[in-house]
XYZ file of C-alpha atoms in Angstrom:
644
model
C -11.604 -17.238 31.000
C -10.485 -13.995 29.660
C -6.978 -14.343 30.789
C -6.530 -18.203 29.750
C -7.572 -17.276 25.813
C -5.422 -13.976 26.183
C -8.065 -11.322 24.632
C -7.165 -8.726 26.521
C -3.268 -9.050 25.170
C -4.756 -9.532 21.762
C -6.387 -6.423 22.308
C -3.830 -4.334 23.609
C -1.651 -5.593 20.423
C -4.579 -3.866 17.730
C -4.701 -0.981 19.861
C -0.976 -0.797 19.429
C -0.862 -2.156 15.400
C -3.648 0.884 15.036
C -0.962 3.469 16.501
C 0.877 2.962 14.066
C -1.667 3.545 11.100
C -2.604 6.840 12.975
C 0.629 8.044 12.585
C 1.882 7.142 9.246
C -1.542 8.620 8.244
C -0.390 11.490 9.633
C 3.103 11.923 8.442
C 1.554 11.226 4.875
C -0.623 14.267 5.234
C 2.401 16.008 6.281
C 4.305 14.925 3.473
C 1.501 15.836 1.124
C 1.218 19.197 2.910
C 5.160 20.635 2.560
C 4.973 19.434 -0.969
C 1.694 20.267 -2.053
C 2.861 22.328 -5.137
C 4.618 18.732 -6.363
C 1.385 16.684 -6.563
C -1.910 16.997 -8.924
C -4.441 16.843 -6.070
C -7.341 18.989 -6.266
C -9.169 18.155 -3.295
C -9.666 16.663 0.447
C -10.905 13.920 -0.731
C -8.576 12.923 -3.202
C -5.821 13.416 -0.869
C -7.907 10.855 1.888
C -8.611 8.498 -1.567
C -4.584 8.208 -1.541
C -4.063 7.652 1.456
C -6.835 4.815 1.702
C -4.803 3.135 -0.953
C -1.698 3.931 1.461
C -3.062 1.829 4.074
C -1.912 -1.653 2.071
C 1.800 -0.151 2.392
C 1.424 1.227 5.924
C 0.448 -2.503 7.064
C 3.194 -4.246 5.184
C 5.744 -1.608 6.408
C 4.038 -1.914 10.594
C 4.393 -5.540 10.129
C 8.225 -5.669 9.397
C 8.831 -3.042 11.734
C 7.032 -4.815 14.373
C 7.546 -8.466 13.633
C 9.812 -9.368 16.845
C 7.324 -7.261 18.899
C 4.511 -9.388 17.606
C 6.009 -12.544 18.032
C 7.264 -11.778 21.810
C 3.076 -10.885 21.795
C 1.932 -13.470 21.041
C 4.036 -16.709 22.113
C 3.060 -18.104 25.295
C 5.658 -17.000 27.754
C 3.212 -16.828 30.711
C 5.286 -13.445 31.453
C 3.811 -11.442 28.946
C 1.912 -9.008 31.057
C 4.446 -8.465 33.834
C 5.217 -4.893 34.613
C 9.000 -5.338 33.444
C 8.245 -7.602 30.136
C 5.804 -4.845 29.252
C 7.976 -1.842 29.793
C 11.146 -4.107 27.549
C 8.232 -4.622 24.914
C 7.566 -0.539 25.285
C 11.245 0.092 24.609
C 11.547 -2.511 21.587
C 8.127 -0.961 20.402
C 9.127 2.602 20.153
C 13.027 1.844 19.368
C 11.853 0.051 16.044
C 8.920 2.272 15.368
C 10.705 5.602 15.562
C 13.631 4.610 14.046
C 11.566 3.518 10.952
C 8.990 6.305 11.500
C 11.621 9.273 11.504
C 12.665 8.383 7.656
C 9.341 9.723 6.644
C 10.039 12.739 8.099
C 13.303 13.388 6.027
C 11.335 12.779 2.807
C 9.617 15.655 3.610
C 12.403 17.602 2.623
C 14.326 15.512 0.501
C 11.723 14.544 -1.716
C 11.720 18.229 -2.976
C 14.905 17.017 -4.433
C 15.276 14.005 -5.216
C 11.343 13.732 -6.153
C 11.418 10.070 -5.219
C 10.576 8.481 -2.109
C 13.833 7.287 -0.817
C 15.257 3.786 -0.917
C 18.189 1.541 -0.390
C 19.562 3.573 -3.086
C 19.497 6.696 -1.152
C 21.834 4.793 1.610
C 24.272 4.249 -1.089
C 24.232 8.056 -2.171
C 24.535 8.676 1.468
C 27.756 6.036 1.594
C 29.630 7.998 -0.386
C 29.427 11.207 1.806
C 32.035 11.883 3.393
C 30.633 14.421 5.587
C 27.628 13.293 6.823
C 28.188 15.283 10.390
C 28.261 18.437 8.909
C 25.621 17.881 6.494
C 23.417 16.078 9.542
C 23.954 19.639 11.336
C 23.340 21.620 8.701
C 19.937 20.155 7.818
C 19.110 20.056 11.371
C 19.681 23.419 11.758
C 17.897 24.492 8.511
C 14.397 22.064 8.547
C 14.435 22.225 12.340
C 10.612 22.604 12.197
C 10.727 19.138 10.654
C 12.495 17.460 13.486
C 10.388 19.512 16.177
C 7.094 17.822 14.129
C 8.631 14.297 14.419
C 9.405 14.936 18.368
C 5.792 15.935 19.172
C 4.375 13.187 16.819
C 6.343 10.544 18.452
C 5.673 12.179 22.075
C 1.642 11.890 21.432
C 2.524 8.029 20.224
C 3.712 7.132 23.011
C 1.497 9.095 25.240
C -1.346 7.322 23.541
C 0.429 3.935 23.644
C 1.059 4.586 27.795
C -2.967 5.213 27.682
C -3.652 1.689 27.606
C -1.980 -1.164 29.860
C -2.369 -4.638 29.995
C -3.556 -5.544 33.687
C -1.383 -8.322 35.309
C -3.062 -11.793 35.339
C -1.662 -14.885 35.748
C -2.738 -18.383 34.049
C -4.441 -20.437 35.681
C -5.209 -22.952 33.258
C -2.178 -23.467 31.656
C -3.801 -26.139 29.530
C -6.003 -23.801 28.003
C -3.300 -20.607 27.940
C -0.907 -22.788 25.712
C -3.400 -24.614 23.470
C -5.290 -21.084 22.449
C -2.350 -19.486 22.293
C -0.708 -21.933 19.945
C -4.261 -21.526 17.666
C -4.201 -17.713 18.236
C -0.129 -17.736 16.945
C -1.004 -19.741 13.750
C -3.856 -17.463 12.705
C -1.918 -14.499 13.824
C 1.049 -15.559 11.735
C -0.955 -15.891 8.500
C -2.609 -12.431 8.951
C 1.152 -11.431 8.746
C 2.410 -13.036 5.933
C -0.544 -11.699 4.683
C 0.051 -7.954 5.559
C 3.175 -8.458 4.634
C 2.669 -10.028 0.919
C 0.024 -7.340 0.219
C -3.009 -10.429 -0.244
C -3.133 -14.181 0.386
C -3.433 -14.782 -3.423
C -0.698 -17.586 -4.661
C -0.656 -15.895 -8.259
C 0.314 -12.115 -7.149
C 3.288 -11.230 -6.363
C 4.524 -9.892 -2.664
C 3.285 -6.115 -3.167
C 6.249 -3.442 -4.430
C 6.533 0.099 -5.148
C 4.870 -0.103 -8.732
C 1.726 -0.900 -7.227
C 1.485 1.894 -5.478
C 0.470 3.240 -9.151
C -2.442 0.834 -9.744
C -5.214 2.757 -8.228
C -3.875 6.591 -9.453
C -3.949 8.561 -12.964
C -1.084 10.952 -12.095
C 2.207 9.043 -11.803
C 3.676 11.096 -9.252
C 1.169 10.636 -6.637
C 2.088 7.399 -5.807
C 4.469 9.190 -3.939
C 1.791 9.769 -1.466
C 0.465 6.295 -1.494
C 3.860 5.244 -0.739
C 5.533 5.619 2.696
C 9.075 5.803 3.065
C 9.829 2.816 5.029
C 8.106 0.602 3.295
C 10.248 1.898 -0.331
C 13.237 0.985 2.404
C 12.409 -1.954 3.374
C 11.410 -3.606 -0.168
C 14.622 -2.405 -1.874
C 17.027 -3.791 0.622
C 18.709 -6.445 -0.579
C 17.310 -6.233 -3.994
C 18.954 -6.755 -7.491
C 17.278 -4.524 -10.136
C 19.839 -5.875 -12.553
C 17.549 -8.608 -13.811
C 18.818 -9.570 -17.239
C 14.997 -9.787 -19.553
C 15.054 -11.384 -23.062
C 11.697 -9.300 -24.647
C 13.579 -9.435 -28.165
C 16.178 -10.801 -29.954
C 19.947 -9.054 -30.506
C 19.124 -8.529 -34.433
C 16.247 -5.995 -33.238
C 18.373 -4.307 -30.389
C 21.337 -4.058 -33.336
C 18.342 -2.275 -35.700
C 17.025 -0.589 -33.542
C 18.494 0.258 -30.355
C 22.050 1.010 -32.105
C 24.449 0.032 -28.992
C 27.529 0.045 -31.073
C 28.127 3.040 -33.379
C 31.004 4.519 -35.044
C 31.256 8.155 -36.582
C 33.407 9.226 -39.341
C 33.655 12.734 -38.562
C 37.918 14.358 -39.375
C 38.284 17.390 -37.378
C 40.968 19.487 -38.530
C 42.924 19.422 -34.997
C 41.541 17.381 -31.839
C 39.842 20.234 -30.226
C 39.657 20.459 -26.020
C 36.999 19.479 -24.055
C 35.309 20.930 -21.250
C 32.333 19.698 -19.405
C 30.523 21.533 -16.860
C 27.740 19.783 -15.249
C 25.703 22.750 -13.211
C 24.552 21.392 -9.533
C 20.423 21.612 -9.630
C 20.639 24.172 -11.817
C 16.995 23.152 -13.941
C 16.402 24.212 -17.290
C 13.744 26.312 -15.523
C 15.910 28.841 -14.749
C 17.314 29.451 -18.344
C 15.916 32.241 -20.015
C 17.549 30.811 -23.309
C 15.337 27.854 -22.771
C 12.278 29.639 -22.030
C 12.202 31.774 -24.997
C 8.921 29.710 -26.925
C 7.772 28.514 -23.467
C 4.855 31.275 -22.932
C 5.292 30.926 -18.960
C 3.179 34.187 -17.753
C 5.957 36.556 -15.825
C 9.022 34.929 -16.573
C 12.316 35.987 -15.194
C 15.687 34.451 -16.071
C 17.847 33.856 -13.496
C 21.221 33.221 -16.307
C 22.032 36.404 -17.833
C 25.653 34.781 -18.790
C 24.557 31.538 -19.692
C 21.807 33.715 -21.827
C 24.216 36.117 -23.565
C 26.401 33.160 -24.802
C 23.309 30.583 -25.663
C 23.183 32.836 -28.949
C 26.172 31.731 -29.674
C 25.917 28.246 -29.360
C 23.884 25.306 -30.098
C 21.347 24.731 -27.557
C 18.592 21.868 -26.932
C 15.110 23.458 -25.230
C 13.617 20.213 -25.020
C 16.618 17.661 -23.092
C 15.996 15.698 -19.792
C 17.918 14.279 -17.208
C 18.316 10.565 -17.301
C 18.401 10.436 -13.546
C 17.510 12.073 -10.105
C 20.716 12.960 -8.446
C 24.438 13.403 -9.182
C 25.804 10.695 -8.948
C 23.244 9.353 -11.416
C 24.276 12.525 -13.667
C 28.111 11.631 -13.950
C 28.009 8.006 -15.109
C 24.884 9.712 -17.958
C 27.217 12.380 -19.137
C 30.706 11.084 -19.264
C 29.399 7.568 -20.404
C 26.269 7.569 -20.963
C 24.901 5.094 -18.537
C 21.628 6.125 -16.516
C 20.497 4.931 -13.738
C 16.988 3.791 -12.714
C 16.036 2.655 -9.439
C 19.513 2.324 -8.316
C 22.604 4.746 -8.936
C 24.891 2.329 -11.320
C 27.869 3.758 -9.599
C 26.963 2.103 -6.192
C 25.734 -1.219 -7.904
C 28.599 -4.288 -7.334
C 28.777 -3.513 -11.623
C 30.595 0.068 -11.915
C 33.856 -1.028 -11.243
C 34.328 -3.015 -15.074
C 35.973 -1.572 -18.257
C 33.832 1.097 -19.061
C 33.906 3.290 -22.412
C 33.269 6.368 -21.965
C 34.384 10.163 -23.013
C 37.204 9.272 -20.395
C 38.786 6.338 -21.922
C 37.978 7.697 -25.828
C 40.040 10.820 -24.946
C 42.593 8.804 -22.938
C 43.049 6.896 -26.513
C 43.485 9.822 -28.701
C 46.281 11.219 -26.519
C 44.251 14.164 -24.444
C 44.931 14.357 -20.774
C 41.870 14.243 -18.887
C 40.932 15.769 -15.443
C 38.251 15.926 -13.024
C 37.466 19.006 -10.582
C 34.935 19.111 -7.793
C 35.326 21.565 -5.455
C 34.128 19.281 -2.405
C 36.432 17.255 0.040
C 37.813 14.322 -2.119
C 35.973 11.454 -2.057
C 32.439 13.662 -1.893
C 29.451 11.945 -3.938
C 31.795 9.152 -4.617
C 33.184 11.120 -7.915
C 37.119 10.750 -7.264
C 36.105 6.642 -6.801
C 33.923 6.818 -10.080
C 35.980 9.077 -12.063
C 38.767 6.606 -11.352
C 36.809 3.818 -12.824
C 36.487 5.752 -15.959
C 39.962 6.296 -16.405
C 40.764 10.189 -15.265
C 44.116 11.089 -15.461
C 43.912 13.584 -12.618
C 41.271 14.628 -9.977
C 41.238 17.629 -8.528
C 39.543 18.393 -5.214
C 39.271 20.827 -2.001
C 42.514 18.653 -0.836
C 44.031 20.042 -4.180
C 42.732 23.638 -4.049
C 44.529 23.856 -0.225
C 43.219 26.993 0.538
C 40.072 26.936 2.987
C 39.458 30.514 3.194
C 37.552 30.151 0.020
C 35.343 26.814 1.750
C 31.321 27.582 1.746
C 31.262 25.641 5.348
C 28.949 23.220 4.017
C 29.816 21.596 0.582
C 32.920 22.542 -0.604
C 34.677 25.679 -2.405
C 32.640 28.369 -3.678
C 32.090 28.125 -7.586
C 33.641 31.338 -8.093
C 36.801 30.557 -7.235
C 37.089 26.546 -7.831
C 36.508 27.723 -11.679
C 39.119 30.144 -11.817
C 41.468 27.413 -10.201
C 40.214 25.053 -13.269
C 41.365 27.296 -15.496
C 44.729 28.450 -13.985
C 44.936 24.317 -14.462
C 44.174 23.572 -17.732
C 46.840 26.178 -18.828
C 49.166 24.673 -17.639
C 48.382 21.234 -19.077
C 48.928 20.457 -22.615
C 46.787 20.325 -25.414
C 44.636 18.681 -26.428
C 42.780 17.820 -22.811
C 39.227 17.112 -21.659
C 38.398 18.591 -18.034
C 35.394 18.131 -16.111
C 33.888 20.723 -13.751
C 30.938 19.381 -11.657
C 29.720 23.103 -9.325
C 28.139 22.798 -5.645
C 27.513 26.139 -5.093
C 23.367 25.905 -6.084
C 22.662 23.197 -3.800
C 20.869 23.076 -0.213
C 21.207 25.490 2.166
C 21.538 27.983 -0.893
C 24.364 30.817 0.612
C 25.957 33.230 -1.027
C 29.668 34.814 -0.512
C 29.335 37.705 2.275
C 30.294 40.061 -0.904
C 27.345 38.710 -3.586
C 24.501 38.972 -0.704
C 23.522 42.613 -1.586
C 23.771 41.850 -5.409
C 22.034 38.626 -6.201
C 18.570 39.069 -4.576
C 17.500 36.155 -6.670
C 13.664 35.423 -6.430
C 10.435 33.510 -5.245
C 12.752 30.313 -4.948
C 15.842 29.972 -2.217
C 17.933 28.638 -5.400
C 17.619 31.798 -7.417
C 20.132 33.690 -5.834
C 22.786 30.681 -6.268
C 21.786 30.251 -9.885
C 22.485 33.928 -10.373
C 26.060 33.356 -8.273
C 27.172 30.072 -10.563
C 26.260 31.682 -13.500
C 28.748 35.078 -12.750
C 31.206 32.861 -11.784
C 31.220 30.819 -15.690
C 31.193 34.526 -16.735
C 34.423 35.348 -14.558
C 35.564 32.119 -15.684
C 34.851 32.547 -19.312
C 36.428 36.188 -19.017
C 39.817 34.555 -17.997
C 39.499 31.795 -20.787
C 38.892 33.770 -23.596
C 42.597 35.341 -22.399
C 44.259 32.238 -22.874
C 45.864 30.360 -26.175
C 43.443 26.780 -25.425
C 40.182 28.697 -25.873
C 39.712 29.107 -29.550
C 39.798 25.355 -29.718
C 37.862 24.268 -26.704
C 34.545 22.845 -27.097
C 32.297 23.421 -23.868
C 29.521 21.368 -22.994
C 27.336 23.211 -20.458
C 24.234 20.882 -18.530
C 23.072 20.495 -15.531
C 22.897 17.246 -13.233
C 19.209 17.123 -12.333
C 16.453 19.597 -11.734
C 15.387 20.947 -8.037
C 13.180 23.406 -6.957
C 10.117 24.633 -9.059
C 7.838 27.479 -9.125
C 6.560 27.697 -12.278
C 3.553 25.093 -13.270
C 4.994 24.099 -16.267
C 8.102 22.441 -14.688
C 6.233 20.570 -11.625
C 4.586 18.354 -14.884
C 5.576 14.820 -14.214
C 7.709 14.767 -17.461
C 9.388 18.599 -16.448
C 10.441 16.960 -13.379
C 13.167 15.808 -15.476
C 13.847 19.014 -17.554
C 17.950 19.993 -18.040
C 19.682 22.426 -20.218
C 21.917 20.766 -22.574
C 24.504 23.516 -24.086
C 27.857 23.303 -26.443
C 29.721 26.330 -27.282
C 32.980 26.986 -29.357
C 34.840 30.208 -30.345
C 35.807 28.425 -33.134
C 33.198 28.138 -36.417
C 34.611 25.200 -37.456
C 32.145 23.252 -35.469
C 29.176 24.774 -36.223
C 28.099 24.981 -32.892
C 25.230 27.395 -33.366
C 21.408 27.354 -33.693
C 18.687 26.156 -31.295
C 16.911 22.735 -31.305
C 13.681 21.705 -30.067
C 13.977 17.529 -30.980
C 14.267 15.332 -27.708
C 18.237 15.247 -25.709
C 19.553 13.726 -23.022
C 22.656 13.563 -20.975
C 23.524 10.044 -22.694
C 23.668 12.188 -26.176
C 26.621 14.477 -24.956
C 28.903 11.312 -24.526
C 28.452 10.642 -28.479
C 28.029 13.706 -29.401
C 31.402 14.643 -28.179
C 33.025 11.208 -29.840
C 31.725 12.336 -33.042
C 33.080 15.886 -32.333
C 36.885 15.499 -31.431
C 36.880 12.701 -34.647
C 36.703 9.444 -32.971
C 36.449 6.893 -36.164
C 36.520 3.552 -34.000
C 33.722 1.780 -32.906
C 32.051 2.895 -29.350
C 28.829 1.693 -27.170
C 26.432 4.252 -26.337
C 22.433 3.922 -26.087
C 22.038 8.155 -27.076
C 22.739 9.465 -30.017
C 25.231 12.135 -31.355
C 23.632 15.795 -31.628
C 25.332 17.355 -34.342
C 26.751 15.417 -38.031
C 23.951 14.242 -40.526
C 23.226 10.589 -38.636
C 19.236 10.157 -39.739
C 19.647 6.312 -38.847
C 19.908 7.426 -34.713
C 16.247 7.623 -33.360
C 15.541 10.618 -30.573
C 14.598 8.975 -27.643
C 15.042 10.065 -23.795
C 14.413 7.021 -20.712
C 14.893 8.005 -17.335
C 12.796 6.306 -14.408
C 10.883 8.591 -11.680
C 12.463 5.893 -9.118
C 9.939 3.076 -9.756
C 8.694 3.457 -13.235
C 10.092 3.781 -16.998
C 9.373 6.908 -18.628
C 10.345 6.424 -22.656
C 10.022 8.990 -24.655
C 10.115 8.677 -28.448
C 8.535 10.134 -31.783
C 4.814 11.286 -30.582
C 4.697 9.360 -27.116
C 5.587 9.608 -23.637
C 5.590 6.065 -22.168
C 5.157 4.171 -18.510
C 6.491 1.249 -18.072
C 6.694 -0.695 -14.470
C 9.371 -3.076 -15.883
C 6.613 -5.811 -16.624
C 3.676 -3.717 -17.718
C 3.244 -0.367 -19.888
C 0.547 1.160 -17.293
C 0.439 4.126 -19.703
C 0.603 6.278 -23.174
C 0.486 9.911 -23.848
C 1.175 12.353 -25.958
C 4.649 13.693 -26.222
C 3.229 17.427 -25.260
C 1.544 16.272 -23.044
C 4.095 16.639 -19.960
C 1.493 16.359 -17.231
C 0.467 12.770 -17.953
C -2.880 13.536 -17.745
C -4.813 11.907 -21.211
C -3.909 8.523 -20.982
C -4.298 7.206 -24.155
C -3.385 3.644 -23.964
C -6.258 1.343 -25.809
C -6.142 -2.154 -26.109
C -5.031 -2.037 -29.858
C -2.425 0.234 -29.527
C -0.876 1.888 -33.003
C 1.527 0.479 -35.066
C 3.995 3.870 -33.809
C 2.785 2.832 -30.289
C 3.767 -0.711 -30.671
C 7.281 0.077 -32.492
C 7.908 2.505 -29.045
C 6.739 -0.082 -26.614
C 9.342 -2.485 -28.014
C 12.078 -0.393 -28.325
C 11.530 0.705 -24.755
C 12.075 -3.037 -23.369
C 14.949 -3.574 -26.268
C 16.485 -0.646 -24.618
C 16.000 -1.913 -21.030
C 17.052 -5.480 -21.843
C 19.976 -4.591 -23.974
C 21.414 -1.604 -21.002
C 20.931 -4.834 -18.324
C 22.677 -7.234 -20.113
C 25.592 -5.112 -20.685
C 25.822 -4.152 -17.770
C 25.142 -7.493 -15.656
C 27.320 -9.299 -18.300
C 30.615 -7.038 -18.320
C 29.828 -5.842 -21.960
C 30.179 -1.763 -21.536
C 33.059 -1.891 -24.012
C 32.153 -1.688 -27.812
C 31.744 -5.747 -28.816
């Protein structure tokens, strides 16, 4: 009777499903371990709390993974426990499974910097590599402890799965095989769809990535709840361009400010020169440290130090995204991104105002340098888009002696060849300079290895490297006739590695240096200020700096003039939720929901102080932070990034 209502197959099948918990239970612990310092969790049984509340993704991300495998299974082939149909299903089983599985395992290391589980976003980024087999070897070679893990996890899975067999047996009573399977499938198939939705409930939705924060008080650790496949699987194929109508365009114009215009009459159109800094955190600043109070500090900048005296400097600015890419469409035109980068969404390639195409109209010529092969990140594509006049790149440097073997040309000498550039362009001109050299696997030139000995972090040692090499840079441009009218803008892209509590806060995770320096006084570029930045506030800021009087869309806010009217504010998005800051308040917002309101000091996110009758300050911030959302989507979805 067994073998007519198939119990023993439907057996087999749960022993098999339960692999698969096992083991995503254990690569979350090993997540959780090799980024321990990243997460709030102060004991064992918080940690097994989490990963309880994991189990609802696990099961939705085993039952895509495994939905062909199920449904060969379960349907009544009469085959199904044949030595050669079984050893096929063993193949599809682990082919699927591992495939899916192994992405885990690189979160274990990328997460450290990107600080987001990845998604179909981090496919895109990955798109617009253009040397994915040296970077594949490199990482291989450097985390090969990772990969070794995922080879003796997946050995033990399917040395467990080989433990139990299904025993041959034919049907007898075909009848009776076909009509209990057919009763068997249906139930079977609803437990799916159920997995699979999250809950059988009509009136929820299928479950996503902002539940993951439902059952936790510490933003970031839905990170653990979450698995990797699962943030995969439910972004593919998503839009998270959805246009929202919260408000009504008088408030967005009153509030918000989209369109602005500045009135500001330099005496000459000064130069421009942006340097975003690869991962190079405002934790490493000793400039931007100075009122911290971190117990046995050490600065890491002694350039970038020297000259922050000397220039106006923002202690308390934030990245408005979580990789590069995300950083160049913030700074130059003052776009973030969220869950997606905009420059891989089907939207980047519209008019676009930006620093590019303001310049472009006031007569400046306008270059881009990045010191990897062309194409890297998908900058020459982007910086295209926006207009660049020129783009220069390791094909333009043509000399490979100079090439770190990973990334690109050391940051030493791609700035000097910057600057052996710009004097030979006219005036006025607006360059950008995006580094590589502090980025994963962290070398060094054979001749800096004995001098920058850096410290507890592998990025210390670049840090110290990039910032000689603006010193030798700077050295050389103070020589030349373009510096005492150049206005540099000095920030970083995102943050990276941390050692110091105060910068693995959920807020910190976000923390940049934003910088502008002149020689000349005439911009009063001095003086240090502690009110919230962001990298969308350099694209105005510059507008209202070189004396652009026309009208120009930006959501930040110029950081120098007398403009009282412009409201502080700083949004980025950890991946999967809002964070707004603005006035007192730091809030969460899941795109439907504010799950969350705390005190602007209060970087941690640990005193929730959301009530049910929020103040009126707490009110005004809630709706400026979907005015802000719905007014960046619409412009975006509806082709409106020009000033109109």
């Amino acid at each position: 009777m067994k073998s007519k209502l198939r119990l023993a197959e439907y057996k087999v099948l749960l022993y098999r499903l339960f692999l698969g918990y096992l083991f995503y239970f254990i690569a979350r612990v090993l997540f959780f371990t090799f980024n321990t310092h990243l997460f709030a969790v102060d004991s064992f049984w918080a940690l097994l709390k989490l990963c309880y509340y994991g189990m609802a993704f696990d099961t939705t991300a085993l039952l895509y993974i495994n939905s062909l495998f199920i449904l060969l299974s379960v349907l009544p082939l009469t085959v199904n426990t044949r030595p050669g149909f079984q050893k096929g299903m063993a193949i599809l089983y682990f082919v699927t499974n591992l495939l899916a599985y192994a992405t885990n395992f690189v979160d274990i290391i990328y997460y450290r910097f990107s600080q987001v589980r990845s998604t179909r976003a981090t496919l895109d980024v990955l798109a617009d590599e253009n040397n994915k087999k040296l970077l594949f070897t490199h990482f291989s070679e450097a985390y090969w402890y990772v990969i070794i893990i995922f080879i003796l996890c997946s050995l033990c899975w399917i040395w467990l799965y080989n433990r139990v067999k299904l025993t041959p047996a034919a049907a007898r009573d075909k009848k009776v095989y076909f009509l209990s399977s057919i009763i068997s499938f249906v139930l079977i198939l609803a437990l799916v769809i159920g997995g699979i939705r999250g809950d059988f409930a009509h009136s929820t939705r299928p479950i996503n990535m902002v539940d993951a924060y439902k059952h936790i008080t510490v933003p970031n650790q839905g990170d653990i709840v979450l698995n990797t496949s699962f943030a995969i699987f439910r972004t593919l194929g998503t839009n998270n361009y959805k246009l929202q109508h919260w408000t009504d365009e008088a408030y967005i114009k009153t509030n918000i400010k989209p369109i602005k215009q500045y009135n500001t009459k330099p005496a000459n159109k000064p130069n421009v020169v942006i340097i975003i800094l690869e991962s190079m955190a405002r934790e490493y600043w000793g400039s931007m440290n100075r009122d911290v109070n971190i117990p046995g500090f050490k600065s890491y900048t002694p350039f970038l130090d020297s000259i922050s005296g000397s220039s106006l400097i923002f202690t308390n600015a934030y990245a408005t995204g979580r990789q590069s890419i995300h950083a160049m469409s913030s700074v130059l035109a003052g776009i973030p991104s969220f869950q997606n980068a905009f420059t891989s969404s089907p939207y980047a390639k519209q008019q676009i105002q930006s620093i590019v195409s303001v310049c472009d109209s006031m007569g400046y010529q306008t270059s881009f340098f990045h010191g990897a092969a062309n194409g890297s990140m998908g900058f020459q594509g982007f910086g295209s888009i926006l207009g660049y006049q020129h783009y220069y790149g390791r094909t333009e440097y043509n000399d490979d002696k100079d090439f770190d073997g990973i990334w690109g040309i050391w940051d030493e000498y791609f700035f000097q060849f910057m600057g052996h550039t710009l004097s030979n362009q006219t005036q006025p001109f607006m360059a950008t300079l995006f580094t590589l050299s502090s980025h994963d696997p962290y070398q060094l030139p054979e001749k800096y290895k004995a001098r920058f000995k850096g410290g507890p972090l592998a990025i210390d040692k670049c840090v110290q490297y990039t910032d000689n090499s603006l010193r030798i840079f700077f050295n050389y441009a103070k020589t030349q006739p373009w510096f005492n009218n150049t206005i540099f803008v000095i920030t970083a892209d995102h943050t990276s590695q941390t050692y110091y509590p105060e910068y693995s806060k959920q807020v910190n995770r976000f923390a940049v240096p934003i910088l502008f320096y002149s020689a000349n006084s005439a911009y009063n570029l001095k003086g240090v200020r502690t009110d919230l930045a962001s990298q969308m506030d350099i694209y105005p800021t510059v507008v209202d700096l070189i004396g652009y009087n026309k009208p120009f869309r930006s959501w930040g806010r110029s950081l120098v003039g007398n403009h009282p009217d412009e409201q502080p504010r700083v949004i980025n998005s950890t991946g999967n939720i809002y964070q707004f800051m603005q006035g007192n308040y730091t809030y969460l917002f899941d795109g439907k929901n504010f799950t969350g309101i705390f005190a602007v000091a209060d970087k941690g996110l640990e005193k929730n102080l959301m009530t049910a009758q929020p103040n009126a300050e707490m009110q005004k911030g809630m709706q400026d932070c979907k005015a802000l959302i719905q007014d960046y989507t619409d412009r975006i979805v509806n082709g409106k990034l020009l000033a109109r």
